Short mmCIF file of C-alpha atoms and ligand atoms in Angstrom, two decimals:
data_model
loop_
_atom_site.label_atom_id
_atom_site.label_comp_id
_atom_site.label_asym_id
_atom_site.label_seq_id
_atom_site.Cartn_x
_atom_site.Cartn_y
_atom_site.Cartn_z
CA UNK A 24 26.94 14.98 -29.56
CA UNK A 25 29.04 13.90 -32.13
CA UNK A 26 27.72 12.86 -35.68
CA UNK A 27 29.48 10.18 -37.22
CA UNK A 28 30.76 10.69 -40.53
CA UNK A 29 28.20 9.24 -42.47
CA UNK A 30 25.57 11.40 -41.17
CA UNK A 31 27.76 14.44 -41.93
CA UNK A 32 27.84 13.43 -45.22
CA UNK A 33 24.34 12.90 -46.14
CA UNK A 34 23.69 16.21 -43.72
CA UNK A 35 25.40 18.68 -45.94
CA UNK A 36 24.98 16.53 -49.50
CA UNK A 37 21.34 15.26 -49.21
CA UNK A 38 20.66 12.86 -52.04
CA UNK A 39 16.95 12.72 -53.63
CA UNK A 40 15.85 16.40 -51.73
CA UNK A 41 12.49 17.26 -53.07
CA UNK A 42 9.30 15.94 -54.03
CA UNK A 43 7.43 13.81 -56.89
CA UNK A 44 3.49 14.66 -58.24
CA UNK A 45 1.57 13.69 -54.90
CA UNK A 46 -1.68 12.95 -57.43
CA UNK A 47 0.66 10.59 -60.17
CA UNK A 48 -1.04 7.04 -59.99
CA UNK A 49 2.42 5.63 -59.54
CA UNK A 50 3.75 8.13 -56.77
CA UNK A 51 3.04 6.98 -52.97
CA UNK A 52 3.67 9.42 -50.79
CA UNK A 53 4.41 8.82 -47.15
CA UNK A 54 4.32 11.67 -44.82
CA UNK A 55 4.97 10.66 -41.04
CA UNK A 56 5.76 12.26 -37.59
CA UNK A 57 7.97 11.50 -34.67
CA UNK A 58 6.10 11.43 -31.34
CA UNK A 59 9.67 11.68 -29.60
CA UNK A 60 10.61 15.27 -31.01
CA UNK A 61 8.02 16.31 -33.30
CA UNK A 62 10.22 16.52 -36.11
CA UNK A 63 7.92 15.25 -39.73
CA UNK A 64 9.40 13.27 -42.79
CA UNK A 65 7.77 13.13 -46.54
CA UNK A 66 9.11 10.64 -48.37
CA UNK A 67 7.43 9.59 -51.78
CA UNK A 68 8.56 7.10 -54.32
CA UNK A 69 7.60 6.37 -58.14
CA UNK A 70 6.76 2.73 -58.70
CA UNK A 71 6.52 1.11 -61.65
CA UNK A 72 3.05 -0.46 -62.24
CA UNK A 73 4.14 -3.40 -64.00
CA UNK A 74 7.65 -4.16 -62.37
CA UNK A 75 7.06 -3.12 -58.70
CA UNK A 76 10.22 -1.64 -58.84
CA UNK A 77 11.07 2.09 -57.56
CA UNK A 78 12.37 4.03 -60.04
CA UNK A 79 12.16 7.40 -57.92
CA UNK A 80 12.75 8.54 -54.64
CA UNK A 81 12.85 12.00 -52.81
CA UNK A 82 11.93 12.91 -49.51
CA UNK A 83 11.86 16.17 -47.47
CA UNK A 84 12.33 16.17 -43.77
CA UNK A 85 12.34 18.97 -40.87
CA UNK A 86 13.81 17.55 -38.47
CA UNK A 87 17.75 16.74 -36.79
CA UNK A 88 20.44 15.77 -39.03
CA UNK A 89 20.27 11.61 -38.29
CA UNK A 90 16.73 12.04 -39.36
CA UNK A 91 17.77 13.77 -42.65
CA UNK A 92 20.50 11.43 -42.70
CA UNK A 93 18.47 8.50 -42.53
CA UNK A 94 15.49 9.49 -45.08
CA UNK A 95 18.16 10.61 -47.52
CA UNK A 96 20.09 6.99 -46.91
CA UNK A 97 16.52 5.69 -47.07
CA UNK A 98 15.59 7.16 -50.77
CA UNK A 99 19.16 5.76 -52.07
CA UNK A 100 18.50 2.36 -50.97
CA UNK A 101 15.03 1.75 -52.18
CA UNK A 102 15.75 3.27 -55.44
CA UNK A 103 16.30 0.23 -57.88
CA UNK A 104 14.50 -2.51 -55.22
CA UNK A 105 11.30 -3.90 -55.78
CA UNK A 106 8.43 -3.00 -53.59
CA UNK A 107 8.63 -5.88 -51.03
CA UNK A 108 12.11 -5.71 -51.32
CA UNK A 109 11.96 -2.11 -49.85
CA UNK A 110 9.56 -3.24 -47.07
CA UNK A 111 12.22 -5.20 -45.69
CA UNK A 112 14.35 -2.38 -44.93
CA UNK A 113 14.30 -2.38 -41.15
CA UNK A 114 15.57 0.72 -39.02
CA UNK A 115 18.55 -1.42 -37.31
CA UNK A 116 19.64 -1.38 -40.71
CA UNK A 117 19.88 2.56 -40.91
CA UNK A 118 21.02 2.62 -37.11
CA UNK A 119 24.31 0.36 -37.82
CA UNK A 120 25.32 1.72 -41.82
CA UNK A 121 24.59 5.85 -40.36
CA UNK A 122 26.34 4.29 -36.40
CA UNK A 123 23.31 6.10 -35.28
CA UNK A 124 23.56 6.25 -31.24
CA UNK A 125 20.89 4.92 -29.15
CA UNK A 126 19.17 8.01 -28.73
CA UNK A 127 18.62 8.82 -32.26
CA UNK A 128 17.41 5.38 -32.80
CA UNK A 129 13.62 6.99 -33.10
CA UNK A 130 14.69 9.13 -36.06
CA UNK A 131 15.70 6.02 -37.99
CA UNK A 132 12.64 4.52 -36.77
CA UNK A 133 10.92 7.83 -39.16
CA UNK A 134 12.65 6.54 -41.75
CA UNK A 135 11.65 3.15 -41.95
CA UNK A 136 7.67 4.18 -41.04
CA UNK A 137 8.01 6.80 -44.00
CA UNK A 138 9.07 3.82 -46.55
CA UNK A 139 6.08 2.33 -45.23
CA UNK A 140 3.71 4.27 -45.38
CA UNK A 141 5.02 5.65 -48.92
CA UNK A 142 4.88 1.80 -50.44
CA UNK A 143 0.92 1.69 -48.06
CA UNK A 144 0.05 5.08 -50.14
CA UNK A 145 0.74 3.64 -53.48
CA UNK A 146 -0.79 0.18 -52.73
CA UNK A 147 -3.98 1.93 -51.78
CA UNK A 148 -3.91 3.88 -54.96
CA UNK A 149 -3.24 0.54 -57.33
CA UNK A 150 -5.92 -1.32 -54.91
CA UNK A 151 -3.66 -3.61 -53.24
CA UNK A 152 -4.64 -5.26 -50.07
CA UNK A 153 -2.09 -3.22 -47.57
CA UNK A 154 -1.03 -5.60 -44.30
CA UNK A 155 -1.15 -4.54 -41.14
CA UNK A 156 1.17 -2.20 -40.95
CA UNK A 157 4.21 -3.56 -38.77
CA UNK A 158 5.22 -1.15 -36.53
CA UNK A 159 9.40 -1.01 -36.64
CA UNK A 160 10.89 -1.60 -33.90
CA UNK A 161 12.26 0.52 -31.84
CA UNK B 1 10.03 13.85 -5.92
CA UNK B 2 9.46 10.59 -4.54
CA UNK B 3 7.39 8.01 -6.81
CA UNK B 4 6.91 5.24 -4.33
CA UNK B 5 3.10 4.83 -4.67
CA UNK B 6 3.33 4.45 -0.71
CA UNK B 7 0.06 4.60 1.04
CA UNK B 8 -1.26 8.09 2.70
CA UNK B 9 -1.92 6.08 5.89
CA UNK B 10 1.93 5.09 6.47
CA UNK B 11 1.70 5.52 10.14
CA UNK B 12 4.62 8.34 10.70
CA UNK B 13 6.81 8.68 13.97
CA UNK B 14 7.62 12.29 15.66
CA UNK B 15 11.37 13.02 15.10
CA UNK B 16 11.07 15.19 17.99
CA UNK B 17 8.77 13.41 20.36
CA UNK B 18 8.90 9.56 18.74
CA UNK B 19 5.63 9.47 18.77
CA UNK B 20 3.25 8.23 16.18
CA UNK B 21 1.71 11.46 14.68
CA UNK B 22 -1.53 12.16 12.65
CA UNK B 23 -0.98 15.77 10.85
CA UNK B 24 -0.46 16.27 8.05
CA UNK B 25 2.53 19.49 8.94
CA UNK B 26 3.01 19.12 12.61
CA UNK B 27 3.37 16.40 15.47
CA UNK B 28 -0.31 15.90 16.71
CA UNK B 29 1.33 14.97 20.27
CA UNK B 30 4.12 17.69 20.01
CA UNK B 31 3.68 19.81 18.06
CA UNK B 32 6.16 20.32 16.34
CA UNK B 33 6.80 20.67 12.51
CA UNK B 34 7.46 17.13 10.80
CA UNK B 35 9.38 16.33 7.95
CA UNK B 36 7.45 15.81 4.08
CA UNK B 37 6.11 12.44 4.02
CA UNK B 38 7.06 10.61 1.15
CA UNK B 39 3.47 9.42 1.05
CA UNK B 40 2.52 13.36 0.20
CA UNK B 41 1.42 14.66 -2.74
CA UNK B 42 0.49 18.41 -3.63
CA UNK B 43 -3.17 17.38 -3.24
CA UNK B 44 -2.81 16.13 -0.24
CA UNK B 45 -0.66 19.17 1.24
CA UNK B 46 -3.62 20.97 0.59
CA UNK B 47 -5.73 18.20 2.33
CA UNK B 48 -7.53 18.22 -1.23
CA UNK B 49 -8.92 15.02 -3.53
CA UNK B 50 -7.23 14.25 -5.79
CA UNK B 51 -9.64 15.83 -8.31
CA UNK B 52 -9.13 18.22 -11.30
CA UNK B 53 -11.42 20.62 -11.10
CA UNK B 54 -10.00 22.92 -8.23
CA UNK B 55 -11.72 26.00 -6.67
CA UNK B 56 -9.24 28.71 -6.55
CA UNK B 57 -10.30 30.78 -3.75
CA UNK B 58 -10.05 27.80 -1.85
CA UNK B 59 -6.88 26.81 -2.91
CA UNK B 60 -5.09 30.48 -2.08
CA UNK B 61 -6.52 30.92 1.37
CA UNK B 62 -5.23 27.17 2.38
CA UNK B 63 -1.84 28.48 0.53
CA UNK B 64 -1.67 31.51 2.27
CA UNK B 65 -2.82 29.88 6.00
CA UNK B 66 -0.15 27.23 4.95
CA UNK B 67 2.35 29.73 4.27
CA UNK B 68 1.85 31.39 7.56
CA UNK B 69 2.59 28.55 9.33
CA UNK B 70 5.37 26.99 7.58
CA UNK B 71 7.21 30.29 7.04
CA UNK B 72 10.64 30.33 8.48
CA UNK B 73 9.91 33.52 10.42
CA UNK B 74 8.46 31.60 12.89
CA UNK B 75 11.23 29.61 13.52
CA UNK B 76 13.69 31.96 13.82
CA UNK B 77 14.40 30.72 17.59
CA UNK B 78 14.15 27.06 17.37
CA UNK B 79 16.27 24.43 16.62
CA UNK B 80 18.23 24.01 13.01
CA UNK B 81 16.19 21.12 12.63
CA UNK B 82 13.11 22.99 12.61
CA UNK B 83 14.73 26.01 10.62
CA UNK B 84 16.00 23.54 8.04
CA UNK B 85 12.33 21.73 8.10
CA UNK B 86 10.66 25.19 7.42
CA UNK B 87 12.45 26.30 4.38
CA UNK B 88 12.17 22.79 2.98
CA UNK B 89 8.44 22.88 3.65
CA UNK B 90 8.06 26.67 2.92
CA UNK B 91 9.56 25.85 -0.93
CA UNK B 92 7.39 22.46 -1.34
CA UNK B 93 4.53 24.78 -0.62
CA UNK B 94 5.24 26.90 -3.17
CA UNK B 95 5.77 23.96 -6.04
CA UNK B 96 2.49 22.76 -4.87
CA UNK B 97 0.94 25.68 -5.44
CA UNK B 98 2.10 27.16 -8.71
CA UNK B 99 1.38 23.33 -9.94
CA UNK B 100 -2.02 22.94 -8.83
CA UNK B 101 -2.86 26.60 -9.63
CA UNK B 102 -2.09 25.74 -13.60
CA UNK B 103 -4.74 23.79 -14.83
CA UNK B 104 -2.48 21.72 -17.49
CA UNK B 105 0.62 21.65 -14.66
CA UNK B 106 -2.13 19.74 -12.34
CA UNK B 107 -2.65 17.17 -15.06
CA UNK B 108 0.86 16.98 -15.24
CA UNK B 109 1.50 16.61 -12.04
CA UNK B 110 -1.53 14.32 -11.56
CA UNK B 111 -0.39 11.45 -13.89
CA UNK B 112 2.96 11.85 -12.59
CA UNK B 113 1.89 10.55 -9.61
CA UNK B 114 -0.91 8.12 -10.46
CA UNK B 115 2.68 6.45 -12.91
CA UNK B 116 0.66 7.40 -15.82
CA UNK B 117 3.61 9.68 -17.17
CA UNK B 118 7.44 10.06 -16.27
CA UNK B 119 8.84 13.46 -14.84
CA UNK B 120 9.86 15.47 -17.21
CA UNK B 121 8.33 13.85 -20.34
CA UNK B 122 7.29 15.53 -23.15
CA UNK B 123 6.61 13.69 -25.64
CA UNK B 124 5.70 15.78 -28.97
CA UNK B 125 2.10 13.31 -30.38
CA UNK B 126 2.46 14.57 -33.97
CA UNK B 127 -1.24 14.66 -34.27
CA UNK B 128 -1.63 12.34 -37.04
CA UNK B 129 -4.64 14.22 -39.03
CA UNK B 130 -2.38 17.34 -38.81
CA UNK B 131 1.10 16.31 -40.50
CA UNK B 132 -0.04 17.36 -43.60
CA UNK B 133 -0.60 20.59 -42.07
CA UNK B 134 2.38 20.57 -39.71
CA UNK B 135 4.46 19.53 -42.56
CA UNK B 136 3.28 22.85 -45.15
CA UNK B 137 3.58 25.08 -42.00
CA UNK B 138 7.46 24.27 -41.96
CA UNK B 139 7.78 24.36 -45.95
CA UNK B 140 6.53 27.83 -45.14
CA UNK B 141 8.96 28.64 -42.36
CA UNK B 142 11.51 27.58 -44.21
CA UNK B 143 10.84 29.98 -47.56
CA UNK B 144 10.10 32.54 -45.15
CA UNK B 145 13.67 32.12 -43.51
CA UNK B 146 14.99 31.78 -46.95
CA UNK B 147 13.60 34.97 -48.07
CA UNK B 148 14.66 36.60 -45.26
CA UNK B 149 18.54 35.89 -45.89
CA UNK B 150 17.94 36.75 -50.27
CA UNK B 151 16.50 39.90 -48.91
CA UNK B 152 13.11 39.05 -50.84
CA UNK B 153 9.61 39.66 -50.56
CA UNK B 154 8.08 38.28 -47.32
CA UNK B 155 4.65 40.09 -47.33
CA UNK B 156 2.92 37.11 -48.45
CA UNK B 157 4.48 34.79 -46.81
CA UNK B 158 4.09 36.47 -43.76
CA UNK B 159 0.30 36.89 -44.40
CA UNK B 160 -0.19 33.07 -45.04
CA UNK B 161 2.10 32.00 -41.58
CA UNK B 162 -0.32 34.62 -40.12
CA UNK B 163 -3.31 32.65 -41.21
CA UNK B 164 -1.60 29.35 -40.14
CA UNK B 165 -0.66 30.25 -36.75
CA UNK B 166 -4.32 31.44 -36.18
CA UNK B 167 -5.16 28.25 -37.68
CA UNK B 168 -3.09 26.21 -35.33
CA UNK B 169 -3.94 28.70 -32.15
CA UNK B 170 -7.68 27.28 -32.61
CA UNK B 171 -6.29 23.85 -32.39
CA UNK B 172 -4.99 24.81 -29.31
CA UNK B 173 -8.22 26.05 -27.86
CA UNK B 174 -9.77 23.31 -29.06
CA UNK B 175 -7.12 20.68 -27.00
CA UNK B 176 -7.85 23.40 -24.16
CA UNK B 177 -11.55 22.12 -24.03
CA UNK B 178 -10.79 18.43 -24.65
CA UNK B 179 -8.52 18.94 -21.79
CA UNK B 180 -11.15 20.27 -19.91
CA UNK B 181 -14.16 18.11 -20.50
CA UNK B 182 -11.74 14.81 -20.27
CA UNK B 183 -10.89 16.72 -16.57
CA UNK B 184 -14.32 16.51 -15.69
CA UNK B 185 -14.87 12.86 -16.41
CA UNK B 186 -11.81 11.79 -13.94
CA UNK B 187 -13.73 13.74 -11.26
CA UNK B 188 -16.79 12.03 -12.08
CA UNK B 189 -14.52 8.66 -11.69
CA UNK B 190 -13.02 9.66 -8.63
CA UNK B 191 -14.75 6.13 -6.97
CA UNK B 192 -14.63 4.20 -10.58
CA UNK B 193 -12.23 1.17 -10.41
CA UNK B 194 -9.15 1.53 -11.75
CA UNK B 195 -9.47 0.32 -15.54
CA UNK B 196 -12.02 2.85 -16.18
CA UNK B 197 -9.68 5.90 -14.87
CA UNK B 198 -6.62 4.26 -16.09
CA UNK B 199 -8.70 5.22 -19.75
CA UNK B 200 -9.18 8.67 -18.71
CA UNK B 201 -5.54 9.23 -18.36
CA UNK B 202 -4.52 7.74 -21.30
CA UNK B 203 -7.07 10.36 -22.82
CA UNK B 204 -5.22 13.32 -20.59
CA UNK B 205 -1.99 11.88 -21.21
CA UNK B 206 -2.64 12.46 -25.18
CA UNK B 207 -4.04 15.44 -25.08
CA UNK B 208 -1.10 16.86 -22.88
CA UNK B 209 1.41 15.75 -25.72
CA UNK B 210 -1.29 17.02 -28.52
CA UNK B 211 -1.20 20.29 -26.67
CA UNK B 212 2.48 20.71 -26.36
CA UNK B 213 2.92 19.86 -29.50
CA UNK B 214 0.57 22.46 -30.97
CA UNK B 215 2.03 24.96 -28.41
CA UNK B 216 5.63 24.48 -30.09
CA UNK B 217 4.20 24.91 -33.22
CA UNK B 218 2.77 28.51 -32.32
CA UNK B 219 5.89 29.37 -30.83
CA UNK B 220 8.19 28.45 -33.49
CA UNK B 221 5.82 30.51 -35.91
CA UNK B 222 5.40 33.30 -33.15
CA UNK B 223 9.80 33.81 -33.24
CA UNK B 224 9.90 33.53 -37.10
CA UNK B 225 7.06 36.31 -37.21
CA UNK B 226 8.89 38.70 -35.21
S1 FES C 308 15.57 14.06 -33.08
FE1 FES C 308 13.67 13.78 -33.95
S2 FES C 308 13.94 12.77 -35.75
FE2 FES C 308 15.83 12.95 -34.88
#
């Protein structure tokens, strides 16, 4: 199968590789699995307390290149958005700016569950009421 | 395999003699061998329930008395009908042997034909209370495939993916017995209706994927280990 050039791109230059305090206060840290392949994603941002906005991203993913593609797509766009501004990220997004075909659809579908749960983490740490999680769709 | 959930009672007519006939391998009027009705499934190939729990001295004498009759051998004289009927039979056997003879390829196999799971599936559950384990197991694989390229020091990373895949290998005993005991209770609900077994393979149906899952992980550990 044939990556699209995107993909290639974040594949071999992966931007925001690595990881952030788990314990900081202000780090959420979303660590999530695919049930389709088994491949895991930690992704963990560093949100500022007062501003809700994400001043950090990195993420660390074993899995196949459109999922590294997509978490490493995924730390660049939330970087510089405001909490609920991330949460609107959806996977479709991901799928059409990566042209992900419609079998790696699940691995952008990581993605958008590891924003997720990253933004859930640091809610629970701050208190915030977290909503039920919606699940994205696939 | 056919997944038409068509009814074992299908009344089935004799290609040889056009008669309506009642066995299960051969023509009750004729006697001759009959074709695999869609209708059968390995458990009923072995005149078995469909239950989980199977008692394998049982099961290898009906294989072997099965065997003996469906073997091509015997039909070394007769028509190419019945030749071609034998070693289609002869090789069904077999599947339905080696399938029901593996206790996790009958659960397979079992909610592949109750619809509960599609051929060839395998989905990979990430466990959810073990991706934080899952996820430091392949940080580990990955330094220890590092080190192995620089040429550097692997004894204690090798000693701490030793300790994981033992970790993990006690998971997989412990889906082993979940496996078994959730088994058991679709036996016991062999006459339940149908919500209450439809919840017992959801529960084998996750612990399938929980197993494989686990089982790649060992592996994967296993070929870095070598
Ligand atoms: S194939 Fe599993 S995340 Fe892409």
């Amino acid at each position: 199968m044939a990556y699209s050039d995107k993909v290639v791109d974040h594949y071999n230059n992966p931007r925001n590789v690595g990881s952030l305090p788990k314990a900081d206060p202000n780090v959420g840290t979303g660590l999530v699995g695919a049930p389709e392949c088994g491949d895991v994603m930690k992704l963990q941002m560093k949100i500022n307390p007062e501003t809700q906005v994400i001043e950090e991203a990195k993420f660390k993913t074993f899995g196949c290149g459109s999922a590294i593609a997509s978490s490493s797509l995924a730390t660049e766009w939330v970087k510089g958005k405001t909490v609920e501004e991330a949460l609107s990220i959806k996977n479709t997004d991901i799928v059409r700016e990566l042209s992900l075909p419609p079998v790696k659809i699940h691995c952008s579908v990581l993605a958008e569950d590891a924003i997720k749960a990253a933004i859930g983490d640091w809610k629970k740490k701050h208190g915030i009421e977290v909503q039920v999680a919606e699940k994205a769709s696939h | 395999m056919s997944t038409a959930p068509t009814s074992t009672n299908t009344p089935l007519v004799c290609w040889n003699c056009h008669e309506r006939t009642v066995g299960t391998h051969f023509c009750s009027a004729c006697g001759k061998l009959q074709q695999i009705p869609q209708s059968l499934d390995y458990f009923a190939l072995f005149e078995m329930p469909k239950k989980l729990w199977i008692e394998m001295d049982g099961l290898e004498q009906k294989f072997l008395q099965l065997s003996w009759k469906l073997h091509p051998d015997n039909f070394v004289n007769a028509t190419e009908m019945e030749r071609e009927l034998s070693l289609q039979r002869s090789s069904e056997l077999n599947d339905a042997y080696r399938t029901l003879r593996d206790p996790v390829g009958r659960v397979e196999y079992l909610l592949g034909i109750e619809g509960e799971r599609k051929e060839g599936e395998k989905k990979q559950q990430a466990p959810p209370e073990l991706l934080e384990e899952v996820f430091e197991l392949n940080e580990s694989l990955d330094e220890l495939r590092e080190a192995k390229e620089s040429g550097g020091d692997l004894t204690a990373l090798r000693v701490s993916l030793e300790a994981a895949r033992g970790n993990f290998q006690e998971k997989l005993v412990e889906v082993d017995g979940q496996l078994q005991s959730a088994a058991r209770d679709w036996d016991a609900a062999l006459t339940a209706d149908s919500a209450a077994r439809k919840k017992i393979m959801a529960r084998l149906n996750e612990l399938l994927n929980r197993r494989s899952y686990i089982r790649n992980l060992v592996t994967n550990v296993q070929k870095e280990l070598l």
